Amino acid sequence: MSIPSYGRAAPPSAPAIRATSVTVMSPAPRRLAAFYAALLSAPVTAEEPARPGEPEDAGWAQVSARDLTVNFEWERHWRTPRWPAQAGAQTSTQHLDLRVDDLEAAARWAVECGAVRAAHQPQDDVVVLLDPSGHPFCLFR
């Protein structure tokens, strides 16, 4: 099977594939969903408790904002990512970018919801924060 190069349109015979959500791993997914629900002023739209034999913080949850659905899934072998990346440490392989109207007001709100402002801020027009599980996320105008 030949894979098309980046930027090239899929052939008419390609199956319809639609991105609907992103899943974020966490040691406490339902608590992390509550954080993002507050941050985004969006509801927790689905939630499942821990399965038998799992810790109480395990489980699964989903937050559906207007343009984004985020699933939060329990990770048994969780290691908090380091940002910025450091050799030999767990890295964050992806992060959420959230558009805001007022960067500083949104950053203050994120901290009120439970985020921590990252020590390293690489750009003047972006604020990097860490969610309660340690994932970085960016606010931008």
CSV table of N, CA and C in Angstrom, one decimal:
chain,number,residue,atom,x,y,z
A,1,MET,N,0.8,-1.2,0.0
A,1,MET,CA,0.0,0.0,0.0
A,1,MET,C,0.9,1.2,0.0
A,2,SER,N,0.6,2.1,-0.9
A,2,SER,CA,1.3,3.4,-1.0
A,2,SER,C,0.6,4.5,-0.1
A,3,ILE,N,1.4,5.2,0.7
A,3,ILE,CA,0.9,6.2,1.5
A,3,ILE,C,1.1,7.6,0.8
A,4,PRO,N,0.1,8.4,0.7
A,4,PRO,CA,0.3,9.7,0.0
A,4,PRO,C,1.2,10.6,0.8
A,5,SER,N,1.9,11.4,0.1
A,5,SER,CA,2.8,12.3,0.8
A,5,SER,C,2.0,13.4,1.4
A,6,TYR,N,2.6,14.1,2.4
A,6,TYR,CA,1.9,15.2,3.1
A,6,TYR,C,1.5,16.3,2.2
A,7,GLY,N,0.3,16.8,2.4
A,7,GLY,CA,-0.2,17.9,1.6
A,7,GLY,C,-0.9,17.5,0.3
A,8,ARG,N,-0.9,16.2,0.0
A,8,ARG,CA,-1.5,15.7,-1.2
A,8,ARG,C,-2.9,15.2,-0.9
A,9,ALA,N,-3.9,15.5,-1.7
A,9,ALA,CA,-5.2,15.1,-1.5
A,9,ALA,C,-5.4,13.6,-1.6
A,10,ALA,N,-6.2,13.1,-0.7
A,10,ALA,CA,-6.5,11.6,-0.8
A,10,ALA,C,-7.2,11.3,-2.1
A,11,PRO,N,-7.0,10.1,-2.6
A,11,PRO,CA,-7.6,9.7,-3.9
A,11,PRO,C,-9.1,9.5,-3.6
A,12,PRO,N,-10.0,9.6,-4.6
A,12,PRO,CA,-11.4,9.4,-4.4
A,12,PRO,C,-11.8,8.1,-3.8
A,13,SER,N,-10.9,7.1,-3.9
A,13,SER,CA,-11.2,5.8,-3.3
A,13,SER,C,-10.9,5.7,-1.8
A,14,ALA,N,-10.3,6.7,-1.3
A,14,ALA,CA,-9.9,6.7,0.2
A,14,ALA,C,-11.2,6.7,1.0
A,15,PRO,N,-11.1,5.9,2.1
A,15,PRO,CA,-12.3,5.9,3.0
A,15,PRO,C,-12.5,7.2,3.7
A,16,ALA,N,-13.7,7.5,4.1
A,16,ALA,CA,-14.0,8.8,4.8
A,16,ALA,C,-13.5,8.6,6.3
A,17,ILE,N,-12.6,9.4,6.7
A,17,ILE,CA,-12.0,9.4,8.0
A,17,ILE,C,-12.2,10.8,8.6
A,18,ARG,N,-12.7,10.9,9.8
A,18,ARG,CA,-13.0,12.2,10.4
A,18,ARG,C,-12.5,12.2,11.8
A,19,ALA,N,-11.7,13.2,12.2
A,19,ALA,CA,-11.2,13.4,13.5
A,19,ALA,C,-12.3,14.0,14.4
A,20,THR,N,-12.5,13.4,15.5
A,20,THR,CA,-13.6,13.8,16.4
A,20,THR,C,-13.2,14.2,17.8
A,21,SER,N,-12.1,13.7,18.2
A,21,SER,CA,-11.7,14.0,19.6
A,21,SER,C,-10.2,13.7,19.8
A,22,VAL,N,-9.7,14.0,20.9
A,22,VAL,CA,-8.3,13.7,21.3
A,22,VAL,C,-8.5,13.0,22.7
A,23,THR,N,-7.6,12.0,23.0
A,23,THR,CA,-7.6,11.4,24.3
A,23,THR,C,-6.4,11.7,25.0
A,24,VAL,N,-6.5,12.1,26.3
A,24,VAL,CA,-5.4,12.5,27.2
A,24,VAL,C,-5.3,11.5,28.3
A,25,MET,N,-4.1,11.0,28.5
A,25,MET,CA,-3.9,10.0,29.6
A,25,MET,C,-3.6,10.7,30.9
A,26,SER,N,-4.0,10.1,32.0
A,26,SER,CA,-3.9,10.8,33.3
A,26,SER,C,-4.0,9.7,34.4
A,27,PRO,N,-3.4,10.1,35.6
A,27,PRO,CA,-3.5,9.2,36.7
A,27,PRO,C,-4.9,9.4,37.4
A,28,ALA,N,-5.5,10.5,37.1
A,28,ALA,CA,-6.8,10.8,37.7
A,28,ALA,C,-7.7,11.4,36.6
A,29,PRO,N,-8.2,10.7,35.7
A,29,PRO,CA,-8.9,11.2,34.5
A,29,PRO,C,-10.2,12.0,34.9
A,30,ARG,N,-11.0,11.5,35.8
A,30,ARG,CA,-12.2,12.2,36.1
A,30,ARG,C,-11.9,13.6,36.8
A,31,ARG,N,-10.9,13.6,37.6
A,31,ARG,CA,-10.5,15.0,38.2
A,31,ARG,C,-10.0,15.9,37.1
A,32,LEU,N,-9.2,15.3,36.2
A,32,LEU,CA,-8.7,16.2,35.1
A,32,LEU,C,-9.8,16.6,34.2
A,33,ALA,N,-10.8,15.8,33.9
A,33,ALA,CA,-12.0,16.2,33.2
A,33,ALA,C,-12.7,17.4,33.9
A,34,ALA,N,-12.8,17.3,35.2
A,34,ALA,CA,-13.5,18.4,35.9
A,34,ALA,C,-12.7,19.7,35.8
A,35,PHE,N,-11.3,19.6,35.8
A,35,PHE,CA,-10.5,20.8,35.6
A,35,PHE,C,-10.8,21.4,34.2
A,36,TYR,N,-10.7,20.6,33.2
A,36,TYR,CA,-10.9,21.1,31.8
A,36,TYR,C,-12.4,21.6,31.6
A,37,ALA,N,-13.3,21.0,32.2
A,37,ALA,CA,-14.7,21.4,32.1
A,37,ALA,C,-14.8,22.8,32.7
A,38,ALA,N,-14.2,23.1,33.9
A,38,ALA,CA,-14.2,24.4,34.5
A,38,ALA,C,-13.5,25.4,33.6
A,39,LEU,N,-12.3,25.0,33.2
A,39,LEU,CA,-11.4,25.9,32.3
A,39,LEU,C,-12.2,26.3,31.1
A,40,LEU,N,-12.8,25.4,30.4
A,40,LEU,CA,-13.5,25.7,29.1
A,40,LEU,C,-14.9,26.0,29.2
A,41,SER,N,-15.4,26.1,30.5
A,41,SER,CA,-16.9,26.4,30.7
A,41,SER,C,-17.7,25.4,29.8
A,42,ALA,N,-17.4,24.1,29.9
A,42,ALA,CA,-18.0,23.1,29.1
A,42,ALA,C,-18.4,21.9,30.1
A,43,PRO,N,-19.4,21.2,29.7
A,43,PRO,CA,-19.8,20.1,30.5
A,43,PRO,C,-18.9,18.8,30.4
A,44,VAL,N,-18.9,18.1,31.5
A,44,VAL,CA,-18.4,16.7,31.5
A,44,VAL,C,-19.6,15.9,30.9
A,45,THR,N,-19.4,15.4,29.7
A,45,THR,CA,-20.5,14.8,28.9
A,45,THR,C,-20.6,13.3,29.1
A,46,ALA,N,-19.6,12.6,29.6
A,46,ALA,CA,-19.6,11.2,29.9
A,46,ALA,C,-18.5,10.9,31.0
A,47,GLU,N,-18.8,9.9,31.8
A,47,GLU,CA,-17.9,9.5,32.9
A,47,GLU,C,-18.1,8.1,33.3
A,48,GLU,N,-17.0,7.4,33.5
A,48,GLU,CA,-17.1,6.0,34.0
A,48,GLU,C,-16.2,5.9,35.2
A,49,PRO,N,-16.7,5.2,36.2
A,49,PRO,CA,-15.8,5.0,37.4
A,49,PRO,C,-14.7,4.0,37.2
A,50,ALA,N,-13.8,3.8,38.2
A,50,ALA,CA,-12.8,2.9,38.1
A,50,ALA,C,-13.4,1.5,38.0
A,51,ARG,N,-12.7,0.6,37.3
A,51,ARG,CA,-13.1,-0.8,37.1
A,51,ARG,C,-12.6,-1.6,38.4
A,52,PRO,N,-13.2,-2.7,38.6
A,52,PRO,CA,-12.8,-3.5,39.8
A,52,PRO,C,-11.3,-3.8,39.7
A,53,GLY,N,-10.6,-3.6,40.8
A,53,GLY,CA,-9.2,-3.8,40.9
A,53,GLY,C,-8.3,-2.6,40.6
A,54,GLU,N,-9.0,-1.5,40.1
A,54,GLU,CA,-8.2,-0.3,39.8
A,54,GLU,C,-8.3,0.7,40.9
A,55,PRO,N,-7.4,1.6,41.0
A,55,PRO,CA,-7.5,2.6,42.1
A,55,PRO,C,-8.7,3.5,41.9
A,56,GLU,N,-9.1,4.1,43.0
A,56,GLU,CA,-10.3,5.0,43.0
A,56,GLU,C,-10.2,6.1,41.9
A,57,ASP,N,-9.0,6.6,41.7
A,57,ASP,CA,-8.9,7.7,40.8
A,57,ASP,C,-8.9,7.3,39.3
A,58,ALA,N,-8.9,6.0,39.0
A,58,ALA,CA,-9.0,5.5,37.7
A,58,ALA,C,-10.4,5.8,37.1
A,59,GLY,N,-10.6,5.4,35.9
A,59,GLY,CA,-11.8,5.6,35.2
A,59,GLY,C,-11.6,6.3,33.9
A,60,TRP,N,-12.7,7.0,33.4
A,60,TRP,CA,-12.7,7.6,32.1
A,60,TRP,C,-13.7,8.8,32.2
A,61,ALA,N,-13.4,9.8,31.4
A,61,ALA,CA,-14.4,10.9,31.4
A,61,ALA,C,-14.2,11.7,30.0
A,62,GLN,N,-15.2,12.5,29.7
A,62,GLN,CA,-15.2,13.2,28.4
A,62,GLN,C,-15.7,14.6,28.7
A,63,VAL,N,-15.1,15.6,28.1
A,63,VAL,CA,-15.5,17.0,28.1
A,63,VAL,C,-15.7,17.4,26.6
A,64,SER,N,-16.9,17.9,26.3
A,64,SER,CA,-17.2,18.4,25.0
A,64,SER,C,-17.4,19.9,25.0
A,65,ALA,N,-16.5,20.6,24.5
A,65,ALA,CA,-16.6,22.0,24.3
A,65,ALA,C,-17.1,22.3,22.9
A,66,ARG,N,-17.4,23.5,22.6
A,66,ARG,CA,-18.0,23.8,21.3
A,66,ARG,C,-17.3,23.2,20.1
A,67,ASP,N,-16.0,23.3,20.1
A,67,ASP,CA,-15.2,22.9,18.9
A,67,ASP,C,-14.3,21.7,19.2
A,68,LEU,N,-14.3,21.2,20.4
A,68,LEU,CA,-13.3,20.2,20.8
A,68,LEU,C,-13.9,19.2,21.8
A,69,THR,N,-13.7,17.9,21.5
A,69,THR,CA,-14.1,16.9,22.5
A,69,THR,C,-12.7,16.3,23.0
A,70,VAL,N,-12.6,16.2,24.3
A,70,VAL,CA,-11.4,15.7,24.9
A,70,VAL,C,-11.8,14.5,25.8
A,71,ASN,N,-11.2,13.4,25.6
A,71,ASN,CA,-11.5,12.2,26.5
A,71,ASN,C,-10.3,12.1,27.4
A,72,PHE,N,-10.6,11.7,28.6
A,72,PHE,CA,-9.5,11.5,29.7
A,72,PHE,C,-9.6,10.1,30.1
A,73,GLU,N,-8.4,9.4,29.9
A,73,GLU,CA,-8.4,8.0,30.2
A,73,GLU,C,-7.3,7.7,31.2
A,74,TRP,N,-7.5,6.7,32.1
A,74,TRP,CA,-6.6,6.3,33.1
A,74,TRP,C,-5.4,5.6,32.6
A,75,GLU,N,-4.2,6.0,33.1
A,75,GLU,CA,-2.9,5.4,32.7
A,75,GLU,C,-2.3,4.8,33.9
A,76,ARG,N,-2.2,3.5,33.9
A,76,ARG,CA,-1.7,2.7,35.0
A,76,ARG,C,-0.2,3.1,35.3
A,77,HIS,N,0.6,3.3,34.3
A,77,HIS,CA,2.0,3.6,34.5
A,77,HIS,C,2.3,5.0,34.3
A,78,TRP,N,1.6,5.9,34.8
A,78,TRP,CA,1.7,7.3,34.6
A,78,TRP,C,3.0,7.9,35.1
A,79,ARG,N,3.7,8.7,34.2
A,79,ARG,CA,4.8,9.5,34.6
A,79,ARG,C,4.6,10.9,34.1
A,80,THR,N,4.6,11.8,35.0
A,80,THR,CA,4.4,13.2,34.7
A,80,THR,C,5.4,13.7,33.7
A,81,PRO,N,4.9,14.3,32.6
A,81,PRO,CA,5.8,14.8,31.5
A,81,PRO,C,6.6,16.0,32.0
A,82,ARG,N,7.8,16.2,31.5
A,82,ARG,CA,8.7,17.3,31.8
A,82,ARG,C,8.6,18.3,30.6
A,83,TRP,N,8.3,19.6,31.0
A,83,TRP,CA,8.3,20.6,30.0
A,83,TRP,C,9.0,21.8,30.5
A,84,PRO,N,9.9,22.4,29.7
A,84,PRO,CA,10.4,21.8,28.4
A,84,PRO,C,11.0,20.5,28.5
A,85,ALA,N,11.1,19.7,27.4
A,85,ALA,CA,11.7,18.4,27.5
A,85,ALA,C,13.1,18.4,28.0
A,86,GLN,N,13.4,17.3,28.8
A,86,GLN,CA,14.7,17.1,29.3
A,86,GLN,C,15.2,15.7,28.9
A,87,ALA,N,16.4,15.6,28.6
A,87,ALA,CA,17.0,14.2,28.2
A,87,ALA,C,16.7,13.2,29.3
A,88,GLY,N,16.2,12.1,29.0
A,88,GLY,CA,16.0,11.0,29.9
A,88,GLY,C,14.7,11.1,30.7
A,89,ALA,N,14.0,12.2,30.6
A,89,ALA,CA,12.7,12.4,31.3
A,89,ALA,C,11.5,12.1,30.4
A,90,GLN,N,10.4,11.8,31.0
A,90,GLN,CA,9.2,11.6,30.3
A,90,GLN,C,8.8,12.9,29.5
A,91,THR,N,8.6,12.9,28.2
A,91,THR,CA,8.3,14.1,27.5
A,91,THR,C,6.8,14.1,27.2
A,92,SER,N,6.3,15.3,27.0
A,92,SER,CA,4.9,15.5,26.5
A,92,SER,C,4.9,15.4,25.0
A,93,THR,N,4.2,14.4,24.5
A,93,THR,CA,4.2,14.2,23.1
A,93,THR,C,3.2,15.1,22.3
A,94,GLN,N,2.3,15.6,23.0
A,94,GLN,CA,1.3,16.6,22.4
A,94,GLN,C,0.8,17.5,23.5
A,95,HIS,N,0.1,18.6,23.1
A,95,HIS,CA,-0.5,19.5,24.0
A,95,HIS,C,-1.6,20.2,23.4
A,96,LEU,N,-2.5,20.7,24.2
A,96,LEU,CA,-3.7,21.5,23.7
A,96,LEU,C,-3.3,22.9,23.5
A,97,ASP,N,-3.7,23.5,22.4
A,97,ASP,CA,-3.6,24.9,22.1
A,97,ASP,C,-5.0,25.5,22.2
A,98,LEU,N,-5.2,26.5,23.1
A,98,LEU,CA,-6.5,27.1,23.3
A,98,LEU,C,-6.5,28.6,23.0
A,99,ARG,N,-7.3,29.0,22.1
A,99,ARG,CA,-7.4,30.4,21.6
A,99,ARG,C,-8.2,31.2,22.7
A,100,VAL,N,-7.7,32.4,23.0
A,100,VAL,CA,-8.3,33.2,24.0
A,100,VAL,C,-8.4,34.6,23.5
A,101,ASP,N,-9.3,35.4,24.0
A,101,ASP,CA,-9.4,36.9,23.7
A,101,ASP,C,-8.4,37.7,24.5
A,102,ASP,N,-8.3,37.4,25.8
A,102,ASP,CA,-7.5,38.2,26.7
A,102,ASP,C,-6.5,37.2,27.4
A,103,LEU,N,-5.3,37.2,26.9
A,103,LEU,CA,-4.3,36.2,27.4
A,103,LEU,C,-4.1,36.2,28.9
A,104,GLU,N,-3.9,37.4,29.5
A,104,GLU,CA,-3.6,37.4,30.9
A,104,GLU,C,-4.8,37.0,31.7
A,105,ALA,N,-6.0,37.5,31.3
A,105,ALA,CA,-7.2,37.1,32.1
A,105,ALA,C,-7.4,35.6,32.0
A,106,ALA,N,-7.2,35.0,30.8
A,106,ALA,CA,-7.4,33.6,30.6
A,106,ALA,C,-6.3,32.8,31.4
A,107,ALA,N,-5.1,33.3,31.5
A,107,ALA,CA,-4.1,32.6,32.3
A,107,ALA,C,-4.4,32.7,33.8
A,108,ARG,N,-4.9,33.8,34.3
A,108,ARG,CA,-5.4,33.9,35.7
A,108,ARG,C,-6.5,32.9,35.9
A,109,TRP,N,-7.5,32.8,35.0
A,109,TRP,CA,-8.6,31.9,35.1
A,109,TRP,C,-8.1,30.4,35.2
A,110,ALA,N,-7.1,30.1,34.3
A,110,ALA,CA,-6.6,28.7,34.3
A,110,ALA,C,-5.9,28.4,35.7
A,111,VAL,N,-5.2,29.3,36.2
A,111,VAL,CA,-4.6,29.1,37.5
A,111,VAL,C,-5.7,29.0,38.6
A,112,GLU,N,-6.7,29.8,38.6
A,112,GLU,CA,-7.9,29.6,39.5
A,112,GLU,C,-8.5,28.2,39.4
A,113,CYS,N,-8.5,27.7,38.2
A,113,CYS,CA,-9.1,26.4,38.0
A,113,CYS,C,-8.2,25.2,38.4
A,114,GLY,N,-6.9,25.5,38.6
A,114,GLY,CA,-6.0,24.5,39.1
A,114,GLY,C,-4.7,24.3,38.3
A,115,ALA,N,-4.5,25.1,37.2
A,115,ALA,CA,-3.3,25.0,36.4
A,115,ALA,C,-2.2,25.7,37.2
A,116,VAL,N,-1.0,25.4,36.7
A,116,VAL,CA,0.2,26.1,37.2
A,116,VAL,C,0.9,26.7,36.0
A,117,ARG,N,1.3,28.0,36.1
A,117,ARG,CA,2.0,28.7,35.0
A,117,ARG,C,3.4,28.0,34.9
A,118,ALA,N,3.8,27.6,33.7
A,118,ALA,CA,5.1,27.0,33.5
A,118,ALA,C,6.2,28.0,33.8
A,119,ALA,N,7.3,27.5,34.3
A,119,ALA,CA,8.5,28.4,34.6
A,119,ALA,C,9.0,29.0,33.3
A,120,HIS,N,9.1,28.1,32.3
A,120,HIS,CA,9.6,28.6,31.0
A,120,HIS,C,8.5,29.0,30.1
A,121,GLN,N,8.6,30.3,29.6
A,121,GLN,CA,7.6,30.9,28.7
A,121,GLN,C,8.4,31.3,27.5
A,122,PRO,N,8.3,30.5,26.4
A,122,PRO,CA,9.2,30.7,25.2
A,122,PRO,C,8.7,31.9,24.3
A,123,GLN,N,7.5,32.3,24.4
A,123,GLN,CA,7.0,33.4,23.5
A,123,GLN,C,6.2,34.4,24.3
A,124,ASP,N,6.2,35.7,23.8
A,124,ASP,CA,5.5,36.7,24.5
A,124,ASP,C,4.0,36.7,24.2
A,125,ASP,N,3.6,36.1,23.1
A,125,ASP,CA,2.1,36.0,22.8
A,125,ASP,C,1.5,34.7,23.1
A,126,VAL,N,2.1,33.8,23.9
A,126,VAL,CA,1.6,32.5,24.3
A,126,VAL,C,1.9,32.4,25.8
A,127,VAL,N,1.0,31.8,26.5
A,127,VAL,CA,1.2,31.4,27.9
A,127,VAL,C,1.1,29.9,28.0
A,128,VAL,N,2.2,29.3,28.5
A,128,VAL,CA,2.3,27.9,28.7
A,128,VAL,C,1.9,27.6,30.2
A,129,LEU,N,0.9,26.7,30.4
A,129,LEU,CA,0.5,26.3,31.7
A,129,LEU,C,0.6,24.8,31.8
A,130,LEU,N,0.6,24.3,33.0
A,130,LEU,CA,0.5,22.8,33.3
A,130,LEU,C,-0.8,22.5,34.0
A,131,ASP,N,-1.5,21.5,33.4
A,131,ASP,CA,-2.8,21.1,34.1
A,131,ASP,C,-2.5,20.3,35.3
A,132,PRO,N,-3.5,19.9,36.1
A,132,PRO,CA,-3.3,19.2,37.3
A,132,PRO,C,-2.5,17.8,37.2
A,133,SER,N,-2.5,17.2,36.0
A,133,SER,CA,-1.7,16.0,35.8
A,133,SER,C,-0.3,16.3,35.3
A,134,GLY,N,0.0,17.6,35.0
A,134,GLY,CA,1.3,18.0,34.5
A,134,GLY,C,1.4,18.1,33.0
A,135,HIS,N,0.4,18.0,32.3
A,135,HIS,CA,0.4,18.2,30.8
A,135,HIS,C,0.6,19.7,30.5
A,136,PRO,N,1.4,20.0,29.7
A,136,PRO,CA,1.5,21.4,29.3
A,136,PRO,C,0.3,21.7,28.3
A,137,PHE,N,-0.2,23.0,28.4
A,137,PHE,CA,-1.2,23.4,27.4
A,137,PHE,C,-0.9,24.9,27.2
A,138,CYS,N,-1.2,25.4,26.0
A,138,CYS,CA,-0.9,26.8,25.6
A,138,CYS,C,-2.2,27.6,25.4
A,139,LEU,N,-2.1,28.8,25.9
A,139,LEU,CA,-3.1,29.8,25.6
A,139,LEU,C,-2.5,30.8,24.7
A,140,PHE,N,-3.3,31.2,23.6
A,140,PHE,CA,-2.8,32.1,22.6
A,140,PHE,C,-3.9,33.0,22.2
A,141,ARG,N,-3.5,34.2,21.6
A,141,ARG,CA,-4.5,35.1,21.1
A,141,ARG,C,-4.7,34.8,19.6
